[in-house]
XYZ file of C-alpha atoms in Angstrom:
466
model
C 0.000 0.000 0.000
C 2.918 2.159 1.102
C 4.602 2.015 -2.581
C 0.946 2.794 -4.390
C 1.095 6.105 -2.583
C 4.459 6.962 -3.289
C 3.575 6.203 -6.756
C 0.789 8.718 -6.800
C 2.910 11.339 -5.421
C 5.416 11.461 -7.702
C 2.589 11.032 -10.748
C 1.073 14.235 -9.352
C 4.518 15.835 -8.779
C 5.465 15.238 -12.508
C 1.861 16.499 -13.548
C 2.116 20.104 -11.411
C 5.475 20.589 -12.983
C 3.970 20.097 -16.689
C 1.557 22.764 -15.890
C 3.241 25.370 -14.741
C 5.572 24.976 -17.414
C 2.019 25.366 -19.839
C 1.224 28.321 -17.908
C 4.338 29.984 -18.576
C 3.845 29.393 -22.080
C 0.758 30.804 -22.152
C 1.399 33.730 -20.406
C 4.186 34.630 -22.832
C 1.611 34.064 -25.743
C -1.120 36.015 -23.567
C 1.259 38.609 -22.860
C 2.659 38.999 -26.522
C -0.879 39.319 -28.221
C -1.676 41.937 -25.426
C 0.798 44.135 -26.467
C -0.145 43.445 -30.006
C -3.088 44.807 -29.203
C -1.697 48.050 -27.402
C 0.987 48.665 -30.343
C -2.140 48.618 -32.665
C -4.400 50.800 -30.304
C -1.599 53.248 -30.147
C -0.751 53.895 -33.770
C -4.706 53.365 -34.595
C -5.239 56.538 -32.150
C -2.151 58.422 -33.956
C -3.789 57.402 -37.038
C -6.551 58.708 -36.281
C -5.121 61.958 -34.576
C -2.854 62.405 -38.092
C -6.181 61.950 -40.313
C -7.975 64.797 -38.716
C -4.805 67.087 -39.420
C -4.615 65.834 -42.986
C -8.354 66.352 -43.055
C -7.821 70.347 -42.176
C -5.622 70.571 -44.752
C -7.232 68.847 -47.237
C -10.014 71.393 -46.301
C -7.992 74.008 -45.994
C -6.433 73.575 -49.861
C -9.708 72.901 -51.253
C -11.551 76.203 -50.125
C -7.950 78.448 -51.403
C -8.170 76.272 -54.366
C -12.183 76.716 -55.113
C -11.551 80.742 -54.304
C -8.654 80.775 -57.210
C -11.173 79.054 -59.867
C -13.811 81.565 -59.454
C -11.216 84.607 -59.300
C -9.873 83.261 -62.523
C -13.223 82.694 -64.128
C -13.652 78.830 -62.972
C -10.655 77.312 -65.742
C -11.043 73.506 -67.197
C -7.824 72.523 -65.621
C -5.562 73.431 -62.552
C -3.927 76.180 -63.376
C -0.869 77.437 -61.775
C -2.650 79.810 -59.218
C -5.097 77.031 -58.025
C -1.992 75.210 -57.419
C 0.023 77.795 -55.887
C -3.471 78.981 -53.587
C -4.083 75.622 -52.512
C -0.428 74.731 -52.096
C 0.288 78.157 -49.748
C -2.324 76.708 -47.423
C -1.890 73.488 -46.725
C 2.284 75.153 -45.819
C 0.542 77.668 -43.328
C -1.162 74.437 -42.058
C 2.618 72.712 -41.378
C 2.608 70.269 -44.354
C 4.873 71.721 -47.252
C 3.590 68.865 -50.560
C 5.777 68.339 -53.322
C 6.612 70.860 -55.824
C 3.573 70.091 -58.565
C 0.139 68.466 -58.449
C 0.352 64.938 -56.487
C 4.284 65.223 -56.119
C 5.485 64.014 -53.410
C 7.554 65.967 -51.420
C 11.050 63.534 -50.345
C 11.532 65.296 -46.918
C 8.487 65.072 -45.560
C 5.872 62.452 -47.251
C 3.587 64.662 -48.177
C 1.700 65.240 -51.014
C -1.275 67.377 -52.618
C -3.642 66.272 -55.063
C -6.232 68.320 -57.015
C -8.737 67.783 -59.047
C -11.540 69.963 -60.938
C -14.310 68.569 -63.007
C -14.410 65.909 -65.026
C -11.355 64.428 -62.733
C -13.286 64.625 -59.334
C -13.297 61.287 -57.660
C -16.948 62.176 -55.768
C -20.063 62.384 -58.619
C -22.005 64.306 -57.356
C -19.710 67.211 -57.452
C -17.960 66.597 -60.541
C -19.071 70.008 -62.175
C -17.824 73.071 -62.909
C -17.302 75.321 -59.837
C -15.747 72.067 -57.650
C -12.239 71.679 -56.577
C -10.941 67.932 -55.017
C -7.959 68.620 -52.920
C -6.746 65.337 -51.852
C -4.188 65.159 -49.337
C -1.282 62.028 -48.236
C 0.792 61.824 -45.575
C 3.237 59.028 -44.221
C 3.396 58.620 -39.861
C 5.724 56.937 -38.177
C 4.681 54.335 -36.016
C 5.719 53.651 -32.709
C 4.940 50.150 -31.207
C 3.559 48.865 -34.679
C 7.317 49.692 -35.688
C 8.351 46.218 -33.386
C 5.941 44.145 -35.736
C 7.385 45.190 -39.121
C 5.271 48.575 -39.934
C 7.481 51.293 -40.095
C 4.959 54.077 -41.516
C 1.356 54.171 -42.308
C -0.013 56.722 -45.090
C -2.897 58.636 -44.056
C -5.074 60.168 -46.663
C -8.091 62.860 -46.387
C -10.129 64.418 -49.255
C -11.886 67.569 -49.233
C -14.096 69.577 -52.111
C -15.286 73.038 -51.791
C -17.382 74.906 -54.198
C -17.542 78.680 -54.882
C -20.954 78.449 -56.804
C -23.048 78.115 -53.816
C -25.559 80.533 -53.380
C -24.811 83.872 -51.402
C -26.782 84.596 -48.553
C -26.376 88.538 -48.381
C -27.617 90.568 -50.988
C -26.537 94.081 -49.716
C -22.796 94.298 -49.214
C -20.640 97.230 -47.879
C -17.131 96.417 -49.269
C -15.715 99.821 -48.233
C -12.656 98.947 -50.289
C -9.628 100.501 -49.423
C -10.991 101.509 -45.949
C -11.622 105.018 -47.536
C -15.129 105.561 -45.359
C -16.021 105.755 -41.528
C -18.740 105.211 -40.762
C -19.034 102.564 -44.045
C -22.841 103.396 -43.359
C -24.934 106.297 -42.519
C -28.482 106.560 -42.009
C -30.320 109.718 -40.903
C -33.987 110.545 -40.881
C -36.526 107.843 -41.604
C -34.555 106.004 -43.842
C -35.527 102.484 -44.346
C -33.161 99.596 -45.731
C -35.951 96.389 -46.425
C -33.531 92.852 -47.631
C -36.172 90.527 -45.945
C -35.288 87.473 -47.742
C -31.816 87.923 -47.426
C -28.725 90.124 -45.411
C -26.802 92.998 -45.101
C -22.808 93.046 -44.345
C -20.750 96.163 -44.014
C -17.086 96.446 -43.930
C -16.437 98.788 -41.155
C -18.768 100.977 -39.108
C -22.385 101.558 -38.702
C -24.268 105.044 -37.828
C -27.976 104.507 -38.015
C -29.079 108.178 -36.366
C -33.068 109.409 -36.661
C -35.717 106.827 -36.873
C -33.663 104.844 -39.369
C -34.466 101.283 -39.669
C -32.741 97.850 -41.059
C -35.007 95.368 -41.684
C -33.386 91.972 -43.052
C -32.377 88.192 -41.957
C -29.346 89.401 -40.638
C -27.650 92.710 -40.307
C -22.857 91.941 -39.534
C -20.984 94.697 -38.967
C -16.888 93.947 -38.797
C -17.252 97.462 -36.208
C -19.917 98.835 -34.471
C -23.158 99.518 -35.222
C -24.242 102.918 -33.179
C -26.444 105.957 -32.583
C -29.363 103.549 -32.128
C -31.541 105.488 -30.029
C -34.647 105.715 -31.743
C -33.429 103.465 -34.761
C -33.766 99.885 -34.957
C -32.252 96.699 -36.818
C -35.178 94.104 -37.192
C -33.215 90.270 -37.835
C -29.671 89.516 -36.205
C -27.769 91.648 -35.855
C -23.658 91.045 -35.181
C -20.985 93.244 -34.132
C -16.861 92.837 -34.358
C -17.964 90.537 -37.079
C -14.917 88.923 -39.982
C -14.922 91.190 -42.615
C -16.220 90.130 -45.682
C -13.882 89.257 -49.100
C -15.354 90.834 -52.447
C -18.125 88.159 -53.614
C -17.082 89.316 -57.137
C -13.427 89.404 -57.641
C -13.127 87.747 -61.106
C -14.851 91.319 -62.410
C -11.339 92.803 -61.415
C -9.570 90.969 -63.952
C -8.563 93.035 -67.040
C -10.555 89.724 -68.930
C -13.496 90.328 -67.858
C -13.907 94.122 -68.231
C -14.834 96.246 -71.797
C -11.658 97.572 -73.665
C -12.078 101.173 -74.756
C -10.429 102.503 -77.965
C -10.485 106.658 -77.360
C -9.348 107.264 -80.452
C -11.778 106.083 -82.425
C -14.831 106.071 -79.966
C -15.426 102.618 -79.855
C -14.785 99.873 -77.063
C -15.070 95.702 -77.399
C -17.516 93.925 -74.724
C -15.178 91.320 -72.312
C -14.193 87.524 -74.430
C -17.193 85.136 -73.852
C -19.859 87.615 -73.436
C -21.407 87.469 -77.028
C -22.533 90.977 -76.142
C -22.209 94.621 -78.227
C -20.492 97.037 -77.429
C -20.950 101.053 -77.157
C -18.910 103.814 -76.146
C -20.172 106.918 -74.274
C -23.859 106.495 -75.456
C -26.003 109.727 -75.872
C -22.357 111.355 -74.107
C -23.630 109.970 -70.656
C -26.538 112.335 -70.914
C -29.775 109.803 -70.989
C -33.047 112.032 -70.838
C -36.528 111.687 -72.128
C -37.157 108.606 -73.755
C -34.045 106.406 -73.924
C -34.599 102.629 -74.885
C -31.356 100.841 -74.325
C -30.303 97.866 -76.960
C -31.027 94.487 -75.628
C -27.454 91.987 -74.915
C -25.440 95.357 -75.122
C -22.875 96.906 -72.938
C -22.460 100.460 -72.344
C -19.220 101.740 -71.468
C -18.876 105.357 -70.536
C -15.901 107.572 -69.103
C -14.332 111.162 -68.116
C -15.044 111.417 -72.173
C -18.576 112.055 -71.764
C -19.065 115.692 -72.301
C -22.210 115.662 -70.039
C -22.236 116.838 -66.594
C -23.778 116.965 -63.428
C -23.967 119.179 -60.373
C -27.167 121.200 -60.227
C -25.595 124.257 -58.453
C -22.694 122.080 -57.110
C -19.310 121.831 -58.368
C -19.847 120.068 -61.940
C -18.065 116.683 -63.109
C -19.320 114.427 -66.063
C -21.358 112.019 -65.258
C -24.139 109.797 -66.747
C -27.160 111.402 -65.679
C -31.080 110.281 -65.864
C -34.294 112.082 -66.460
C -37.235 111.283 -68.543
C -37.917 107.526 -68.999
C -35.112 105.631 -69.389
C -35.192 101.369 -69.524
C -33.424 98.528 -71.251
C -33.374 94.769 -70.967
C -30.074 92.481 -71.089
C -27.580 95.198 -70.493
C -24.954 96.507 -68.158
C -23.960 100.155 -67.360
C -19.864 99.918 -67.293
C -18.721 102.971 -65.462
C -15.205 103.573 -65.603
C -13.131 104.951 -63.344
C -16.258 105.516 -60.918
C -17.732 107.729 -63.359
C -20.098 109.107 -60.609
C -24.261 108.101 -62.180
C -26.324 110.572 -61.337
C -30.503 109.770 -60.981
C -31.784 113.093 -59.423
C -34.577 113.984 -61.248
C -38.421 113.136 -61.972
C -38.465 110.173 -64.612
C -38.703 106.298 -64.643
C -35.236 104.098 -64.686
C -36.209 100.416 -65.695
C -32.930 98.091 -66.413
C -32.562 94.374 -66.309
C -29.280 92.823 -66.342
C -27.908 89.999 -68.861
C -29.946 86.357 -67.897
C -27.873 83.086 -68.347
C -29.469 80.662 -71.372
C -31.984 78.829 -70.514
C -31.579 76.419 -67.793
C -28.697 77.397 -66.854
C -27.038 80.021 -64.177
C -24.579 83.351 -63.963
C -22.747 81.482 -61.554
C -21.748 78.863 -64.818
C -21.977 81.437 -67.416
C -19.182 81.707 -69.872
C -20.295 85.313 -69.758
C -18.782 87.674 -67.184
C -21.185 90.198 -67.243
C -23.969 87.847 -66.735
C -26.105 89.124 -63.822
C -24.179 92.325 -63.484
C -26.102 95.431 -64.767
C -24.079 98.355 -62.952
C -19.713 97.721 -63.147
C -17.927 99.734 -61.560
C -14.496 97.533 -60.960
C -11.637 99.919 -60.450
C -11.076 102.583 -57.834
C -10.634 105.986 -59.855
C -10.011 107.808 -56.572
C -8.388 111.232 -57.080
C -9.263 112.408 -53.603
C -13.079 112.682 -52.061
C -13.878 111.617 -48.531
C -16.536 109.076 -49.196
C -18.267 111.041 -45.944
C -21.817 111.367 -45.978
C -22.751 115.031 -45.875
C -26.629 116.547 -45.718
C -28.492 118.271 -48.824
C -27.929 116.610 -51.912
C -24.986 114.429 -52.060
C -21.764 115.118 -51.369
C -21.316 118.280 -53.472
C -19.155 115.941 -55.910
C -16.934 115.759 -53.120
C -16.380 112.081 -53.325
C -14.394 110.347 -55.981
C -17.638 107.559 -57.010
C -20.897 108.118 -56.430
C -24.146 106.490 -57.367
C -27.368 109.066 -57.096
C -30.808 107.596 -56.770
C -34.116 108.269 -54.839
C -34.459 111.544 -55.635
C -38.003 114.221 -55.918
C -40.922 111.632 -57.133
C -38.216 109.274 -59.517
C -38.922 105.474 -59.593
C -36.095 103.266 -59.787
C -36.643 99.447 -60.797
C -33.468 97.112 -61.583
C -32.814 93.649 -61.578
C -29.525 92.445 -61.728
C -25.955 92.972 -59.486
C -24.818 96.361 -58.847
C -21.003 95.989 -58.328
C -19.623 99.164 -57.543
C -16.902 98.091 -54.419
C -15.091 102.039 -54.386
C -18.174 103.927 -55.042
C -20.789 105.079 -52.693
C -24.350 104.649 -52.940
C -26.676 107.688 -52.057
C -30.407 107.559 -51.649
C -32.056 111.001 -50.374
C -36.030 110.714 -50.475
C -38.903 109.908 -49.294
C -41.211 110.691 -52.293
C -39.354 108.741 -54.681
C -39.288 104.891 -54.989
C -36.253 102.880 -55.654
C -37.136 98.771 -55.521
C -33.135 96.923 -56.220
C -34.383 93.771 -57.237
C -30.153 93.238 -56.372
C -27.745 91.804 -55.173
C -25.856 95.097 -54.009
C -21.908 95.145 -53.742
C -20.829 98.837 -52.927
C -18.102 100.570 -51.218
C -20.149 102.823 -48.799
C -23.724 104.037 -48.141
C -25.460 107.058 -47.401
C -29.005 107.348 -46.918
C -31.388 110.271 -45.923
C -34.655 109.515 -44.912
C -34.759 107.337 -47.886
C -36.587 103.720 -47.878
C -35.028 101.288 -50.285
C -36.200 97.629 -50.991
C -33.124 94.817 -51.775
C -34.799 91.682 -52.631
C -31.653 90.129 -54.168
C -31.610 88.175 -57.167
C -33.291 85.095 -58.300
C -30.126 82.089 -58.007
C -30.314 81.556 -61.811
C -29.643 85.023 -62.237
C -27.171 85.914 -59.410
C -23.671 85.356 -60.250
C -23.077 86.231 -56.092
C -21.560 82.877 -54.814
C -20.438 82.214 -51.521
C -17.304 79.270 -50.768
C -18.017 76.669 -48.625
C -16.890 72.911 -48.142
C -19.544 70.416 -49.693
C -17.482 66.988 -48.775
């Protein structure tokens, strides 16, 4: 009996010693696919960390890239500035991409891709107006680097558009920072943009009973002197300034050329529009039926002028009954357009064919029925002053709501150094607009914005769609 047991003790002895030397084993194993796991969590979660910073600069690039292509008229292929814009972005953002489209760059990994239509990857916004920035990066691993994985390429893809539609439709550019306040308002005067909103670039003095009425009313200062005046919607002070909605219409391309010599001028490449020079010599009274798909170009040529008992300058001036469909007004210089007396002013900008938009038109005048591109300053104050304008103080100036005159116009009115003046309460002036202007001066006038229709509004705003 005595040797059984001893035989059963050294059986179990022999056994216990097998399994620990299995649980050692599988320990190891346990402990190795732990820290598998770990490595793998770790470099997921800088994976992760690296694709959200590729992600911002894949944004980034797009929305510099989208903002080139409509400066430069939206081009069928990635021209050097899109490259260069979207390139100088994604640098400020810390990644420096090769030296061309989807080069890499040796020092660093990283490279930029983009893409306009027909190349973008994403169908619904292969079209014009699109730009694919696609951005790859190589990270170093850490733990993963044990296992064999040295690097893992992140990737992120972004697409902004600059034909989405603008939600302002009365803009204070105040280009060049020539005007404080940007905005004045005395009296009763009345601003109505209910459907859509009003930005100004710089200050805001609303004195009398004057009263802003839209969705949304951003100043980038302050909006004072609002003790019996009102703003109706938001309203937003210390708010970004505002770029020009419009800055492809500052391209030489886009704008009439003018031969002095001979009198004549050449509408911009693409439009398909006439041309003429210094019509009527600026001086548009009693019945005046503009040609339809025309441009009219006038300058410091025009032998008309305005003033009234003031100090006289030429100008296009109004009276009578003036109208004309599928036209723009291109004033050069700021050739200051002068609406002052009794009459009727009808005009209707140039419409995109049929089922189609400004925003895509190969025409750059589409939409645009007042151009006014380039600051002709030669000195001026752009301040608003009482009785009946400025006395021709100020370099630009746009003169409407005036006696018992009705003003109707549909189209853009892009006049970014020129000021807009509205003086009365009698007259009616209905901007059926989208307004970009360098400052504004109303007395006791009430003027209606209701923007334009999106076929007809080239005013795009940029934004990120993917």
């Amino acid at each position: 009996m005595r040797a059984f047991f001893q035989t059963i003790r050294k059986k179990s002895i022999q056994f216990t010693r097998n399994e620990g030397g299995q649980t050692l084993v599988l320990t190891v194993l346990s402990m190795s696919i732990l820290l598998g796991f770990v490595a793998f969590a770790t470099d997921a979660g800088l994976m992760l960390h690296q694709r959200r910073i590729a992600q911002s600069v894949a944004d980034s690039a797009a929305i510099a890239g989208a903002f080139e292509a409509l400066y430069e008229g939206s081009p069928t292929t990635i021209t050097n500035g899109i490259w260069n814009a979207a390139s100088h972005d994604a640098t400020l953002n810390g990644f420096t991409p090769g030296g061309s489209n989807g080069v890499v760059n040796s020092t660093n990994g990283v490279s930029l891709s983009l893409a306009i239509s027909p190349n973008i990857g994403v169908a619904p916004f292969n079209a014009a107006g699109y730009v694919q920035a696609t951005v790859a990066m190589n990270t170093n691993t850490f733990f993963m680097n044990v296992f064999g994985f040295h690097t893992i390429n992140v990737t992120a893809t972004g697409i902004a558009s600059n034909v989405l539609q603008a939600s302002g439709c009365f803009d204070i550019q105040n280009s060049g920072n020539h005007a404080d306040p940007a905005g004045s308002m005395g009296g009763s005067s009345e601003v109505f943009g209910l459907t859509c909103g009003v930005t100004i670039n710089g200050n805001v003095d609303m004195g009398g009973n004057s009263n802003i009425d839209a969705k949304y009313v951003a100043a980038s200062g302050t909006i004072s002197n609002q003790g019996s005046s009102s703003v109706t919607g938001t309203e937003t002070q210390g708010a970004p300034p505002t770029n020009d909605p419009l800055p492809q219409l500052q391209q030489t391309a886009d704008q009439p050329t003018v031969n002095t010599a001979n009198g004549t001028c050449t509408a911009p490449s693409g439009s398909g529009m006439s041309c003429v020079y210094n019509y009527l010599n600026g001086n548009l009274s009693g019945t005046v039926n503009l040609n339809s798909n025309t441009v009219y170009v006038f300058d410091n040529n025009v032998t008309n002028t305005c003033g009234n008992g003031r100090q006289t300058s030429p100008c296009v001036s109004v009276s009578g009954t003036v109208t004309g469909t599928n036209v723009t007004l291109y004033l050069q210089n700021n050739l200051e357009f002068d609406f002052d007396q009794n009459g009727t002013l009808s005009l209707t900008a140039p419409a995109p064919p049929s089922g189609s938009t400004c925003a895509l038109s190969a025409n750059p005048l589409c939409g645009v029925l007042i151009d006014a591109p380039t600051d002709g300053s030669v000195g001026g104050t752009y301040t608003c002053s009482t009785g009946r304008g400025n006395n021709n103080g100020n370099p630009g100036e746009l003169y409407f709501d005036f006696g018992s005159s009705t003003t109707t116009m549909t189209g853009v009115i892009y006049a970014p150094y020129m000021q807009l003046f509205v003086q009365d309460q009698g007259a009616s002036t209905t901007l059926n607009d989208d307004v970009i202007i360098g400052n504004f001066c109303s007395q006791a006038a009430t003027i209606r914005i209701n923007g334009l229709s999106p076929s007809l509004s080239p005013l795009t705003k940029i934004g990120l769609v993917y």
